Tab-separated table of N, CA and C in Angstrom:
chain	number	residue	atom	x	y	z
K	1	MET	N	101.668	69.130	92.111
K	1	MET	CA	101.383	70.145	93.109
K	1	MET	C	102.641	70.409	93.932
K	2	PRO	N	103.069	71.680	94.018
K	2	PRO	CA	104.291	71.982	94.765
K	2	PRO	C	104.082	71.790	96.264
K	3	LYS	N	105.128	71.323	96.926
K	3	LYS	CA	105.064	71.171	98.373
K	3	LYS	C	105.232	72.533	99.026
K	4	THR	N	104.560	72.707	100.139
K	4	THR	CA	104.682	73.943	100.891
K	4	THR	C	105.056	73.614	102.326
K	5	MET	N	105.766	74.490	102.965
K	5	MET	CA	106.150	74.239	104.347
K	5	MET	C	105.080	74.713	105.334
K	6	PHE	N	104.028	75.349	104.829
K	6	PHE	CA	102.961	75.848	105.693
K	6	PHE	C	101.720	74.974	105.542
K	7	LEU	N	101.001	74.763	106.624
K	7	LEU	CA	99.801	73.941	106.587
K	7	LEU	C	98.588	74.695	106.073
K	8	ILE	N	98.623	76.012	106.144
K	8	ILE	CA	97.514	76.817	105.646
K	8	ILE	C	98.027	77.721	104.540
K	9	SER	N	97.131	78.088	103.656
K	9	SER	CA	97.519	79.050	102.631
K	9	SER	C	97.173	80.442	103.129
K	10	GLY	N	97.874	81.427	102.657
K	10	GLY	CA	97.617	82.796	103.087
K	10	GLY	C	98.094	83.043	104.505
K	11	ASN	N	97.343	83.854	105.227
K	11	ASN	CA	97.684	84.146	106.613
K	11	ASN	C	96.413	84.456	107.395
K	12	LEU	N	96.527	84.533	108.702
K	12	LEU	CA	95.368	84.760	109.562
K	12	LEU	C	94.995	86.233	109.684
K	13	CYS	N	95.902	87.127	109.358
K	13	CYS	CA	95.692	88.534	109.686
K	13	CYS	C	95.352	89.427	108.499
K	14	SER	N	95.184	88.875	107.319
K	14	SER	CA	95.021	89.715	106.123
K	14	SER	C	93.863	90.705	106.240
K	15	ASP	N	92.687	90.217	106.603
K	15	ASP	CA	91.527	91.117	106.705
K	15	ASP	C	91.680	92.129	107.832
K	16	ARG	N	92.288	91.696	108.936
K	16	ARG	CA	92.433	92.595	110.086
K	16	ARG	C	93.471	93.678	109.840
K	17	VAL	N	94.499	93.399	109.063
K	17	VAL	CA	95.477	94.449	108.733
K	17	VAL	C	94.771	95.528	107.914
K	18	ARG	N	93.994	95.109	106.937
K	18	ARG	CA	93.249	96.070	106.106
K	18	ARG	C	92.271	96.872	106.966
K	19	LEU	N	91.523	96.167	107.841
K	19	LEU	CA	90.567	96.846	108.721
K	19	LEU	C	91.291	97.769	109.700
K	20	GLY	N	92.404	97.316	110.235
K	20	GLY	CA	93.180	98.138	111.164
K	20	GLY	C	93.650	99.436	110.527
K	21	ARG	N	94.048	99.374	109.262
K	21	ARG	CA	94.442	100.607	108.551
K	21	ARG	C	93.246	101.529	108.409
K	22	ALA	N	92.082	100.958	108.079
K	22	ALA	CA	90.878	101.763	107.856
K	22	ALA	C	90.376	102.410	109.143
K	23	LEU	N	90.625	101.781	110.284
K	23	LEU	CA	90.137	102.303	111.565
K	23	LEU	C	90.987	103.443	112.125
K	24	GLN	N	92.150	103.666	111.544
K	24	GLN	CA	93.019	104.749	112.021
K	24	GLN	C	92.401	106.100	111.690
K	25	LYS	N	92.696	107.093	112.500
K	25	LYS	CA	92.195	108.455	112.277
K	25	LYS	C	93.359	109.365	111.950
K	26	PRO	N	93.558	109.798	110.716
K	26	PRO	CA	92.861	109.384	109.491
K	26	PRO	C	93.321	107.994	109.073
K	27	PRO	N	92.545	107.336	108.200
K	27	PRO	CA	92.937	106.000	107.748
K	27	PRO	C	94.339	106.008	107.133
K	28	LEU	N	95.075	104.910	107.356
K	28	LEU	CA	96.436	104.794	106.828
K	28	LEU	C	96.422	104.119	105.467
K	29	THR	N	97.235	104.612	104.575
K	29	THR	CA	97.470	103.921	103.315
K	29	THR	C	98.487	102.814	103.571
K	30	GLN	N	98.628	101.904	102.626
K	30	GLN	CA	99.654	100.877	102.750
K	30	GLN	C	101.031	101.520	102.833
K	31	GLU	N	101.237	102.575	102.066
K	31	GLU	CA	102.523	103.274	102.091
K	31	GLU	C	102.790	103.905	103.462
K	32	ALA	N	101.772	104.533	104.042
K	32	ALA	CA	101.947	105.169	105.350
K	32	ALA	C	102.219	104.125	106.429
K	33	LEU	N	101.540	102.977	106.364
K	33	LEU	CA	101.785	101.912	107.336
K	33	LEU	C	103.206	101.374	107.184
K	34	ALA	N	103.650	101.180	105.952
K	34	ALA	CA	105.013	100.704	105.714
K	34	ALA	C	106.039	101.685	106.280
K	35	GLN	N	105.824	102.980	106.067
K	35	GLN	CA	106.747	103.993	106.587
K	35	GLN	C	106.764	103.979	108.113
K	36	LYS	N	105.591	103.822	108.715
K	36	LYS	CA	105.501	103.793	110.177
K	36	LYS	C	106.298	102.607	110.739
K	37	ILE	N	106.175	101.453	110.094
K	37	ILE	CA	106.903	100.264	110.534
K	37	ILE	C	108.401	100.441	110.312
K	38	GLN	N	108.780	101.063	109.208
K	38	GLN	CA	110.202	101.322	108.941
K	38	GLN	C	110.780	102.241	110.008
K	39	LEU	N	110.021	103.234	110.448
K	39	LEU	CA	110.493	104.131	111.503
K	39	LEU	C	110.665	103.396	112.828
K	40	MET	N	109.950	102.283	112.991
K	40	MET	CA	110.071	101.472	114.200
K	40	MET	C	111.236	100.492	114.094
K	41	GLY	N	111.909	100.466	112.925
K	41	GLY	CA	113.125	99.677	112.798
K	41	GLY	C	113.031	98.387	112.006
K	42	MET	N	111.911	98.133	111.350
K	42	MET	CA	111.778	96.911	110.554
K	42	MET	C	111.566	97.273	109.093
K	43	GLU	N	112.236	96.558	108.210
K	43	GLU	CA	112.064	96.804	106.779
K	43	GLU	C	110.698	96.295	106.334
K	44	MET	N	109.903	97.189	105.771
K	44	MET	CA	108.562	96.845	105.294
K	44	MET	C	108.260	97.770	104.121
K	45	THR	N	107.640	97.224	103.094
K	45	THR	CA	107.296	98.027	101.918
K	45	THR	C	105.790	97.959	101.689
K	46	PRO	N	105.242	98.913	100.938
K	46	PRO	CA	103.816	98.840	100.598
K	46	PRO	C	103.473	97.547	99.849
K	47	LEU	N	104.385	97.035	99.041
K	47	LEU	CA	104.132	95.784	98.322
K	47	LEU	C	103.987	94.618	99.291
K	48	ILE	N	104.812	94.583	100.315
K	48	ILE	CA	104.701	93.525	101.322
K	48	ILE	C	103.356	93.609	102.014
K	49	ILE	N	102.930	94.810	102.392
K	49	ILE	CA	101.638	94.975	103.053
K	49	ILE	C	100.511	94.563	102.119
K	50	SER	N	100.604	94.918	100.866
K	50	SER	CA	99.597	94.522	99.888
K	50	SER	C	99.499	92.999	99.796
K	51	ARG	N	100.632	92.335	99.733
K	51	ARG	CA	100.635	90.873	99.634
K	51	ARG	C	100.107	90.227	100.909
K	52	ILE	N	100.394	90.822	102.071
K	52	ILE	CA	99.849	90.324	103.341
K	52	ILE	C	98.327	90.446	103.314
K	53	GLU	N	97.818	91.615	102.918
K	53	GLU	CA	96.377	91.847	102.901
K	53	GLU	C	95.647	90.962	101.896
K	54	LYS	N	96.324	90.561	100.833
K	54	LYS	CA	95.720	89.668	99.839
K	54	LYS	C	95.875	88.195	100.209
K	55	GLY	N	96.569	87.919	101.322
K	55	GLY	CA	96.800	86.547	101.740
K	55	GLY	C	97.826	85.833	100.884
K	56	GLN	N	98.662	86.589	100.198
K	56	GLN	CA	99.673	86.016	99.305
K	56	GLN	C	101.021	85.835	99.997
K	57	ARG	N	101.121	86.314	101.231
K	57	ARG	CA	102.395	86.249	101.944
K	57	ARG	C	102.140	85.918	103.407
K	58	HIS	N	102.907	84.994	103.936
K	58	HIS	CA	102.815	84.661	105.353
K	58	HIS	C	103.462	85.758	106.181
K	59	VAL	N	103.047	85.856	107.429
K	59	VAL	CA	103.553	86.878	108.343
K	59	VAL	C	104.279	86.178	109.483
K	60	CYS	N	105.529	86.521	109.693
K	60	CYS	CA	106.261	85.930	110.813
K	60	CYS	C	105.878	86.641	112.109
K	61	ASP	N	106.255	86.055	113.216
K	61	ASP	CA	105.849	86.592	114.514
K	61	ASP	C	106.361	88.011	114.765
K	62	GLY	N	107.576	88.298	114.335
K	62	GLY	CA	108.115	89.648	114.510
K	62	GLY	C	107.349	90.677	113.693
K	63	GLU	N	106.963	90.296	112.485
K	63	GLU	CA	106.173	91.202	111.640
K	63	GLU	C	104.791	91.415	112.233
K	64	LEU	N	104.204	90.343	112.780
K	64	LEU	CA	102.882	90.462	113.403
K	64	LEU	C	102.932	91.447	114.570
K	65	ARG	N	103.982	91.343	115.370
K	65	ARG	CA	104.143	92.258	116.505
K	65	ARG	C	104.269	93.710	116.026
K	66	MET	N	105.067	93.940	114.986
K	66	MET	CA	105.246	95.300	114.464
K	66	MET	C	103.955	95.839	113.850
K	67	LEU	N	103.235	94.998	113.118
K	67	LEU	CA	101.953	95.426	112.546
K	67	LEU	C	100.994	95.826	113.664
K	68	ALA	N	100.928	95.018	114.722
K	68	ALA	CA	100.043	95.320	115.848
K	68	ALA	C	100.429	96.645	116.502
K	69	LYS	N	101.726	96.852	116.741
K	69	LYS	CA	102.182	98.106	117.354
K	69	LYS	C	101.870	99.299	116.465
K	70	ALA	N	102.121	99.161	115.169
K	70	ALA	CA	101.899	100.268	114.240
K	70	ALA	C	100.414	100.612	114.118
K	71	LEU	N	99.550	99.598	114.241
K	71	LEU	CA	98.101	99.829	114.135
K	71	LEU	C	97.453	100.065	115.495
K	72	ASN	N	98.256	99.965	116.569
K	72	ASN	CA	97.786	100.181	117.932
K	72	ASN	C	96.660	99.213	118.305
K	73	VAL	N	96.868	97.949	117.956
K	73	VAL	CA	95.929	96.881	118.304
K	73	VAL	C	96.727	95.715	118.881
K	74	SER	N	96.034	94.726	119.424
K	74	SER	CA	96.727	93.557	119.959
K	74	SER	C	96.997	92.544	118.853
K	75	MET	N	97.984	91.689	119.087
K	75	MET	CA	98.258	90.620	118.131
K	75	MET	C	97.082	89.653	118.076
K	76	GLU	N	96.394	89.452	119.199
K	76	GLU	CA	95.233	88.570	119.229
K	76	GLU	C	94.132	89.094	118.319
K	77	TRP	N	93.925	90.410	118.323
K	77	TRP	CA	92.914	90.993	117.443
K	77	TRP	C	93.315	90.816	115.981
K	78	LEU	N	94.587	91.059	115.678
K	78	LEU	CA	95.057	90.903	114.301
K	78	LEU	C	94.847	89.477	113.787
K	79	CYS	N	94.991	88.494	114.658
K	79	CYS	CA	94.841	87.093	114.251
K	79	CYS	C	93.392	86.628	114.257
K	80	GLY	N	92.482	87.495	114.714
K	80	GLY	CA	91.069	87.121	114.743
K	80	GLY	C	90.673	86.307	115.956
K	81	ASP	N	91.539	86.264	116.983
K	81	ASP	CA	91.226	85.509	118.191
K	81	ASP	C	90.243	86.236	119.090
K	82	THR	N	90.090	87.517	118.882
K	82	THR	CA	89.136	88.305	119.653
K	82	THR	C	88.579	89.409	118.765
K	83	ASP	N	87.354	89.817	119.054
K	83	ASP	CA	86.765	90.925	118.313
K	83	ASP	C	86.941	92.242	119.058
K	84	GLU	N	87.414	92.156	120.279
K	84	GLU	CA	87.629	93.346	121.100
K	84	GLU	C	88.984	93.950	120.759
K	85	ILE	N	88.948	95.183	120.288
K	85	ILE	CA	90.215	95.866	119.990
K	85	ILE	C	90.788	96.378	121.303
K	86	THR	N	91.823	95.702	121.761
K	86	THR	CA	92.471	96.117	123.004
K	86	THR	C	93.862	96.611	122.676
K	87	LEU	N	94.256	97.613	123.388
K	87	LEU	CA	95.598	98.145	123.172
K	87	LEU	C	96.619	97.192	123.752
K	88	PRO	N	97.711	96.996	123.061
K	88	PRO	CA	98.746	96.071	123.540
K	88	PRO	C	99.394	96.548	124.815
């Protein structure tokens, strides 16, 4: 069994990123979310978003902040710490 540097597999925000895209008016595609994040100054691709949503890729704190800003939700909501969608 390969060693991993993370204590959990996947990530905490996978379902909320997908839900956050769906809640946008109109809903955002993975490509549109990636473009929005790129316009904010961070390199992000639709493949990265897909892997995040599938729990195949960990999310660093800077990426979590950008995802929250792009989806107009709080980082706490993205991590599942609250069910209340509050604006950051």
